[in-house]
CSV table of C-alpha atoms in Angstrom, one decimal:
chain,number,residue,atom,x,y,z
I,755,UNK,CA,31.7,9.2,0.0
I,756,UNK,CA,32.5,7.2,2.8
I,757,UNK,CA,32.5,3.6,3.6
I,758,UNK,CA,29.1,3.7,5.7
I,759,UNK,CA,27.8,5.9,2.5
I,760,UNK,CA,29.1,3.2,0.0
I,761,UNK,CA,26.7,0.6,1.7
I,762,UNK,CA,23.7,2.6,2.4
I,763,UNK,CA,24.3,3.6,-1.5
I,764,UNK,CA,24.6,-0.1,-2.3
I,765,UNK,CA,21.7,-1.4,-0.5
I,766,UNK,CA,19.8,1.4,-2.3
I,767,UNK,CA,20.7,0.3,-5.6
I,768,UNK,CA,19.8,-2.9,-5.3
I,769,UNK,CA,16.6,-1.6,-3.6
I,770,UNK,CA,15.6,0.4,-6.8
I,771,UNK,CA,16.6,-2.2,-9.0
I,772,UNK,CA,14.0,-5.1,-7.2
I,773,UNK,CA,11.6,-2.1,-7.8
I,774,UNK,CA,12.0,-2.2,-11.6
I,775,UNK,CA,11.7,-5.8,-11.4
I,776,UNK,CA,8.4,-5.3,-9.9
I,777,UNK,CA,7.6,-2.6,-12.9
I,778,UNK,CA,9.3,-5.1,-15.5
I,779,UNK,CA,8.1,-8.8,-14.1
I,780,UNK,CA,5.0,-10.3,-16.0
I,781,UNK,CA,4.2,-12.3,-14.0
I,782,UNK,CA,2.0,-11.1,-10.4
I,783,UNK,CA,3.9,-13.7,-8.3
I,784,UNK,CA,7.5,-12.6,-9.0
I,785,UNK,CA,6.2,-8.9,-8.6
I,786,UNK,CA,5.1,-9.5,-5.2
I,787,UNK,CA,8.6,-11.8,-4.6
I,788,UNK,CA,10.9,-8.4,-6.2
I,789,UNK,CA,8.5,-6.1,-3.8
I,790,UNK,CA,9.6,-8.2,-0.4
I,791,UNK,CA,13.0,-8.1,-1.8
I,792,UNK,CA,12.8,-4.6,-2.0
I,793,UNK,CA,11.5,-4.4,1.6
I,794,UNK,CA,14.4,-6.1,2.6
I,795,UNK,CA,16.6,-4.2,1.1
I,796,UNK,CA,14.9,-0.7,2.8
I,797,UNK,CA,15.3,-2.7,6.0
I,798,UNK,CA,18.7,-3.4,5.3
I,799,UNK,CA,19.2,0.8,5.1
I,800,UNK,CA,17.7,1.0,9.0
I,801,UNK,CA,20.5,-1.6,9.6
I,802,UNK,CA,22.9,0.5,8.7
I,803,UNK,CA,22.1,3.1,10.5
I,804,UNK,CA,21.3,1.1,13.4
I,805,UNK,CA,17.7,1.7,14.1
I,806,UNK,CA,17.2,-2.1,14.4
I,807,UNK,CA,13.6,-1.8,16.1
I,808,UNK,CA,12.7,-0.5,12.4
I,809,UNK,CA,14.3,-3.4,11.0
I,810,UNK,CA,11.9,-5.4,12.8
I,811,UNK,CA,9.2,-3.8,12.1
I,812,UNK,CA,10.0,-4.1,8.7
I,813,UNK,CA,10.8,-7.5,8.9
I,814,UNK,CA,8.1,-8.8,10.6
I,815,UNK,CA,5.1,-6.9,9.4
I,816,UNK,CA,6.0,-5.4,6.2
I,817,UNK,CA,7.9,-8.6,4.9
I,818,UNK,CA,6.7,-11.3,6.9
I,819,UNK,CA,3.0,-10.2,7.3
I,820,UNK,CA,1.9,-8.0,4.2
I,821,UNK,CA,4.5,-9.5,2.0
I,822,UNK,CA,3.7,-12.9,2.3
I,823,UNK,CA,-0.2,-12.4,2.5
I,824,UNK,CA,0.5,-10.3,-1.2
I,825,UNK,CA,2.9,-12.9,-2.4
I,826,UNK,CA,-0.3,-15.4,-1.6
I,827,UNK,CA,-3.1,-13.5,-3.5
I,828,UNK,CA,-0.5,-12.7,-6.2
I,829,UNK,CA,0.4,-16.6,-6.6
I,830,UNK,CA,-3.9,-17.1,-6.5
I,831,UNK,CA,-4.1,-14.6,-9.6
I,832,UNK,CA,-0.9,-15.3,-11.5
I,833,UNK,CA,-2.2,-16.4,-14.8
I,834,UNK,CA,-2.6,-13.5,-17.0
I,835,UNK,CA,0.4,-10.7,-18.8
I,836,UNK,CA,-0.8,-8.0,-15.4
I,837,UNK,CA,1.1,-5.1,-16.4
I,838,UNK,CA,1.7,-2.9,-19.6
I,839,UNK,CA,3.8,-0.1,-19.4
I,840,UNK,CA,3.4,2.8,-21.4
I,841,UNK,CA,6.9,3.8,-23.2
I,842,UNK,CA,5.4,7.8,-23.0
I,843,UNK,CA,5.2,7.7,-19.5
I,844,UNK,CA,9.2,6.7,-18.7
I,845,UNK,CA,10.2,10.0,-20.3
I,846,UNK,CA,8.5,12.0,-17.5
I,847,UNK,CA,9.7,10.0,-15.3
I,848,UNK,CA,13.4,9.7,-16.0
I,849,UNK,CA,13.1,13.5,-16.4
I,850,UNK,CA,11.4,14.0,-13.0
I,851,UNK,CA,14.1,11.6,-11.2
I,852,UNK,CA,17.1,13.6,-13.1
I,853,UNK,CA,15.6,17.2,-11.6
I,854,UNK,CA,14.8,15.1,-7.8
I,855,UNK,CA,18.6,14.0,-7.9
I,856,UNK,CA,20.3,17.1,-9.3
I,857,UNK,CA,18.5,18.7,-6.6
I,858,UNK,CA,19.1,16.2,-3.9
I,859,UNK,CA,22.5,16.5,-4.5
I,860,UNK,CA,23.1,20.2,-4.5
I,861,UNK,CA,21.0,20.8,-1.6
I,862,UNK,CA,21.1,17.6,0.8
I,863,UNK,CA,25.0,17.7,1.8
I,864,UNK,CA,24.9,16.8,5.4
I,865,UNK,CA,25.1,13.6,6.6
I,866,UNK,CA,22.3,12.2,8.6
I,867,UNK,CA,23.9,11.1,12.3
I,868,UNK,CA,20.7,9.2,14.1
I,869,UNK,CA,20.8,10.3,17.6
I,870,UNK,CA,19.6,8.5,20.8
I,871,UNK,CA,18.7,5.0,18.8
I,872,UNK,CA,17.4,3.5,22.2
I,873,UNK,CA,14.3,5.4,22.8
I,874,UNK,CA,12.4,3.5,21.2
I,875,UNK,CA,11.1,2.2,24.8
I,876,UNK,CA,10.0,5.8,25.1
I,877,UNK,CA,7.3,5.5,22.5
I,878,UNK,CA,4.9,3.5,23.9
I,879,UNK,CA,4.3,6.0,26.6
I,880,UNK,CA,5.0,9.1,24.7
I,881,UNK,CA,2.9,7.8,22.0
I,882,UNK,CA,0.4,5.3,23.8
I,883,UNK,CA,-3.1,6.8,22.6
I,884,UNK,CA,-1.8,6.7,19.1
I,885,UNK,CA,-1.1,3.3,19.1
I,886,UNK,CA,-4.3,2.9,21.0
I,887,UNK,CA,-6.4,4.6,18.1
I,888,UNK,CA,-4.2,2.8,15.3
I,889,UNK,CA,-5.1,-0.6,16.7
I,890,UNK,CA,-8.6,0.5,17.0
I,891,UNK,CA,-8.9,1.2,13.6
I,892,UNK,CA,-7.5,-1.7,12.2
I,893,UNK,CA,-9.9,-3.5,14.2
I,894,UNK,CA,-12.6,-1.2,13.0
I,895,UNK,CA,-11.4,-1.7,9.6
I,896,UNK,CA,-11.3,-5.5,9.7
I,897,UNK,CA,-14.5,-5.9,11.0
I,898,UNK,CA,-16.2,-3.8,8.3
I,899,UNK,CA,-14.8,-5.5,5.7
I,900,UNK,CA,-15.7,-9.4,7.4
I,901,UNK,CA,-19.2,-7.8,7.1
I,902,UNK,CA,-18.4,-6.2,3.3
I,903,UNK,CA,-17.0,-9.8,2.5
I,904,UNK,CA,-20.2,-11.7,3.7
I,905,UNK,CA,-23.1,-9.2,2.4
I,906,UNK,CA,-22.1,-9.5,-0.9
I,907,UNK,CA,-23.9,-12.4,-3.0
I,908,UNK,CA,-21.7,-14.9,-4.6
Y,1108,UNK,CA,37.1,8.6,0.1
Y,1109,UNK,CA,35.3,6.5,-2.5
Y,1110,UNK,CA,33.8,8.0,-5.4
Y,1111,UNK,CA,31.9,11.2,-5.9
Y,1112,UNK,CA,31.1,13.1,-2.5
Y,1113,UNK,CA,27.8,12.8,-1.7
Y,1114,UNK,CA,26.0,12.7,1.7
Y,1115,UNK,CA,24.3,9.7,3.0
Y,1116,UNK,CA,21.1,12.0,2.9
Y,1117,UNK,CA,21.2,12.5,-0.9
Y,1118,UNK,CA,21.9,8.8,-1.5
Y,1119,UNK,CA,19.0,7.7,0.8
Y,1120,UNK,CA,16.2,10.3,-0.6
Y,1121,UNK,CA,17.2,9.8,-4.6
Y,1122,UNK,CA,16.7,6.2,-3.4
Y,1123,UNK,CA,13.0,7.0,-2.2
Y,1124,UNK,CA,12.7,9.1,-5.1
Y,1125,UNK,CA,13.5,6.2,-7.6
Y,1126,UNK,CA,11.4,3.8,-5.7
Y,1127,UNK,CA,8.7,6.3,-6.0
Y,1128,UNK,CA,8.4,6.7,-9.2
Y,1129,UNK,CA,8.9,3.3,-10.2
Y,1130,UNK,CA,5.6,2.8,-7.7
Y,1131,UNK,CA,4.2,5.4,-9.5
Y,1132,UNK,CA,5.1,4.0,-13.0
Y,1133,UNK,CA,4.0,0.1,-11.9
Y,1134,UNK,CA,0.6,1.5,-10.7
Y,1135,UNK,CA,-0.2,2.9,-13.8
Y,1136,UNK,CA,0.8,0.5,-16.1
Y,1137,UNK,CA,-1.2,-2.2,-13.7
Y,1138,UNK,CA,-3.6,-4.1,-15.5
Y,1139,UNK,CA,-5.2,-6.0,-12.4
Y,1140,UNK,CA,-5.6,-5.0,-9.2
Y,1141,UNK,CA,-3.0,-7.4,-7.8
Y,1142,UNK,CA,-0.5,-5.6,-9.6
Y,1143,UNK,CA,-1.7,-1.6,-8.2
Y,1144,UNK,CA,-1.4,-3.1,-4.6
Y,1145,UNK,CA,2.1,-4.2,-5.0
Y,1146,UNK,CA,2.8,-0.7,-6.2
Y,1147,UNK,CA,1.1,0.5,-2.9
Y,1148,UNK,CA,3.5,-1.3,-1.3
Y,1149,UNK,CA,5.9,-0.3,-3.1
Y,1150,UNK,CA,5.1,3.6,-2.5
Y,1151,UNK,CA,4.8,2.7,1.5
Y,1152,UNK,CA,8.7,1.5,0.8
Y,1153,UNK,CA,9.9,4.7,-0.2
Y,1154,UNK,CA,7.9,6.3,2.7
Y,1155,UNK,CA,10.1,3.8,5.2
Y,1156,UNK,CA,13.2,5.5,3.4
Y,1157,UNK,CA,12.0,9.3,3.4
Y,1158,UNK,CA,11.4,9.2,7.3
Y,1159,UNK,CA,15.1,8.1,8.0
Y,1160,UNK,CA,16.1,11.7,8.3
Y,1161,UNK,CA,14.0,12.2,10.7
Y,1162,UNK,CA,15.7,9.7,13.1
Y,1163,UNK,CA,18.3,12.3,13.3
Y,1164,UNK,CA,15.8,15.1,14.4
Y,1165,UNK,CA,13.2,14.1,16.6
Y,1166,UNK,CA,13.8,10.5,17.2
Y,1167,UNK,CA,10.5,9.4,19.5
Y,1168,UNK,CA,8.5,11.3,16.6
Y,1169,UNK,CA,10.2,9.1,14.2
Y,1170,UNK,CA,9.7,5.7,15.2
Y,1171,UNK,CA,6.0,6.9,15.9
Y,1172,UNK,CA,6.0,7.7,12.5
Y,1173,UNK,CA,7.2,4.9,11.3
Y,1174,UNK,CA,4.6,3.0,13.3
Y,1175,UNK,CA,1.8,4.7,11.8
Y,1176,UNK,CA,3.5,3.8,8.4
Y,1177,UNK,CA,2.9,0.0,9.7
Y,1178,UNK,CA,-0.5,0.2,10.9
Y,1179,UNK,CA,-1.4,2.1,7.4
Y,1180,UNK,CA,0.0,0.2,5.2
Y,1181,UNK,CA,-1.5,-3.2,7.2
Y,1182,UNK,CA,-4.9,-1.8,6.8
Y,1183,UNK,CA,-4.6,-0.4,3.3
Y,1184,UNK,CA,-3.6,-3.9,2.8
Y,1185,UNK,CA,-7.1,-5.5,4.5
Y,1186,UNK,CA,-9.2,-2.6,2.3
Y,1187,UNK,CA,-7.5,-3.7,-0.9
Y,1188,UNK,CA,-8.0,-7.7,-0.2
Y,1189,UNK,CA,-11.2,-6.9,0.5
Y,1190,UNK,CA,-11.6,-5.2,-2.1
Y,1191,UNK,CA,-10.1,-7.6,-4.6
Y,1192,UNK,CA,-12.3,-10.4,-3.3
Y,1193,UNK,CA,-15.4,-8.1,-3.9
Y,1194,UNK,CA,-13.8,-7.3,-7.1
Y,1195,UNK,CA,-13.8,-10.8,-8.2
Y,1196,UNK,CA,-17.2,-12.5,-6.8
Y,1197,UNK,CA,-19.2,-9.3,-8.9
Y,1198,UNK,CA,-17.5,-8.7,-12.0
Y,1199,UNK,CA,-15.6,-12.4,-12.1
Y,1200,UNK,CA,-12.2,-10.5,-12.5
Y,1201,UNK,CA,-9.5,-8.8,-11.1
Y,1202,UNK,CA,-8.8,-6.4,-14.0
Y,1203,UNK,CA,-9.0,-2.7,-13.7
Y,1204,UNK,CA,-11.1,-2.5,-17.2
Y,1205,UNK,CA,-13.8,-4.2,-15.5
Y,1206,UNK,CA,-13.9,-0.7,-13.1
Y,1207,UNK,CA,-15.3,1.9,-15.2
Y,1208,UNK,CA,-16.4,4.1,-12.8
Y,1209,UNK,CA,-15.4,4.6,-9.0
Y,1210,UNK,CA,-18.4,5.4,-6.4
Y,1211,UNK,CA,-21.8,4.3,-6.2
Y,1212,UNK,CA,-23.9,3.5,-9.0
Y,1213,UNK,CA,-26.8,6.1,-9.5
């Protein structure tokens, strides 16, 4: 394992770890506090392998957008014990994550080397009727749910 | 060399695997509704981390990827607000008792 490795593999650890805070947290408002941390810690990955228009992405809608509208709702609804985790349901999943990283490691043993980082400029033309239809739908999607959100009686 | 030899490939997918499951773990244990769209989020997380490989690959495809990853998880995140606010003004509640069934009532 090499330096670059040790990071990535640091990052990821605290990644996961956030992520069991989420699963372990009581409360909905640290959840959704351990979740951005988490975010940041995925976007902190894309940093290392210098794909920085991820990292913005990540930054600035996934932390910065959906983050802080969750960590919002969840500090609305924070009053109640939200979670209850079922001590029969670990056991399949420590026993699935020890076959996913036996395998992993057995069978993913080259190194990812990200090549031509700076096309990103590239996408908007390559891609431009995807983004078109993506932004379409959100629009679609937002509008049906303003009209959802004001048919329904109070 | 530091440690065991493992490639920056294993290291990043048992990391997405990990996050996964705990995703997968939170959402059902949830209780309210608050708490299964945090797990969402946390599933589109491990999505971000399982498409870094393809940056080595096919990296145009990649970043489009990871843009439809965005605009998903942003809408999923309108339908579920939506959803919660709907939630609350019918049954006066965010818990996910209060859904018995999904679909239309007949």
């Amino acid at each position: 394992m090499n330096i670059d490795t040790l990071i990535i593999a640091v990052a990821g650890l605290f990644a996961v770890a956030s992520s069991v805070g989420v699963l372990l947290t009581k409360d909905n408002f640290y959840a959704a506090l351990y979740m951005s941390v988490t975010m940041l810690f995925v976007a902190a990955i894309y940093a290392a392998f210098n794909i920085q228009p991820v990292v913005v992405i990540i930054a600035l809608i996934f932390v910065g957008a959906v983050g802080i509208v969750t960590v919002a709702i969840a500090a609305t609804y924070r009053a109640r014990v939200s979670r209850k985790v079922n001590i029969f349901w670990v056991v399949p999943v420590i026993v699935v994550f020890a076959i996913l990283a036996l395998a992993y490691t057995s069978l993913a043993v080259e190194s990812i080397e990200v090549v031509n980082p700076e096309v990103f400029a590239a996408v908007a033309t390559d891609y431009f009727f995807v983004i078109a239809f993506l932004f379409a739908l959100v629009v679609l999607m937002m509008l049906s749910a303003i009209k959802l959100a004001r048919r329904v009686d109070l | 060399m530091i440690g065991p030899d493992v490639s920056n490939l294993a290291v990043i997918l048992i990391t997405s695997g990990a996050i996964l499951l705990v995703a997968y773990l939170t959402a059902i244990s949830a209780k309210d509704v608050i708490r299964l769209l945090i797990s969402l989020e946390l599933m589109f997380a491990a999505v971000f981390l399982a498409i870094i490989p393809l940056f080595s690959i096919n990296p145009p495809m990649a970043y489009a990827v990871a843009i439809i990853t965005a605009f998903t998880s942003s809408t999923e995140l309108l339908v579920l607000v939506t959803a919660i606010i709907l939630l609350d003004r019918r049954k006066k509640g965010i818990g996910v008792d209060k859904v018995a069934v999904g679909g239309d009532s007949l």
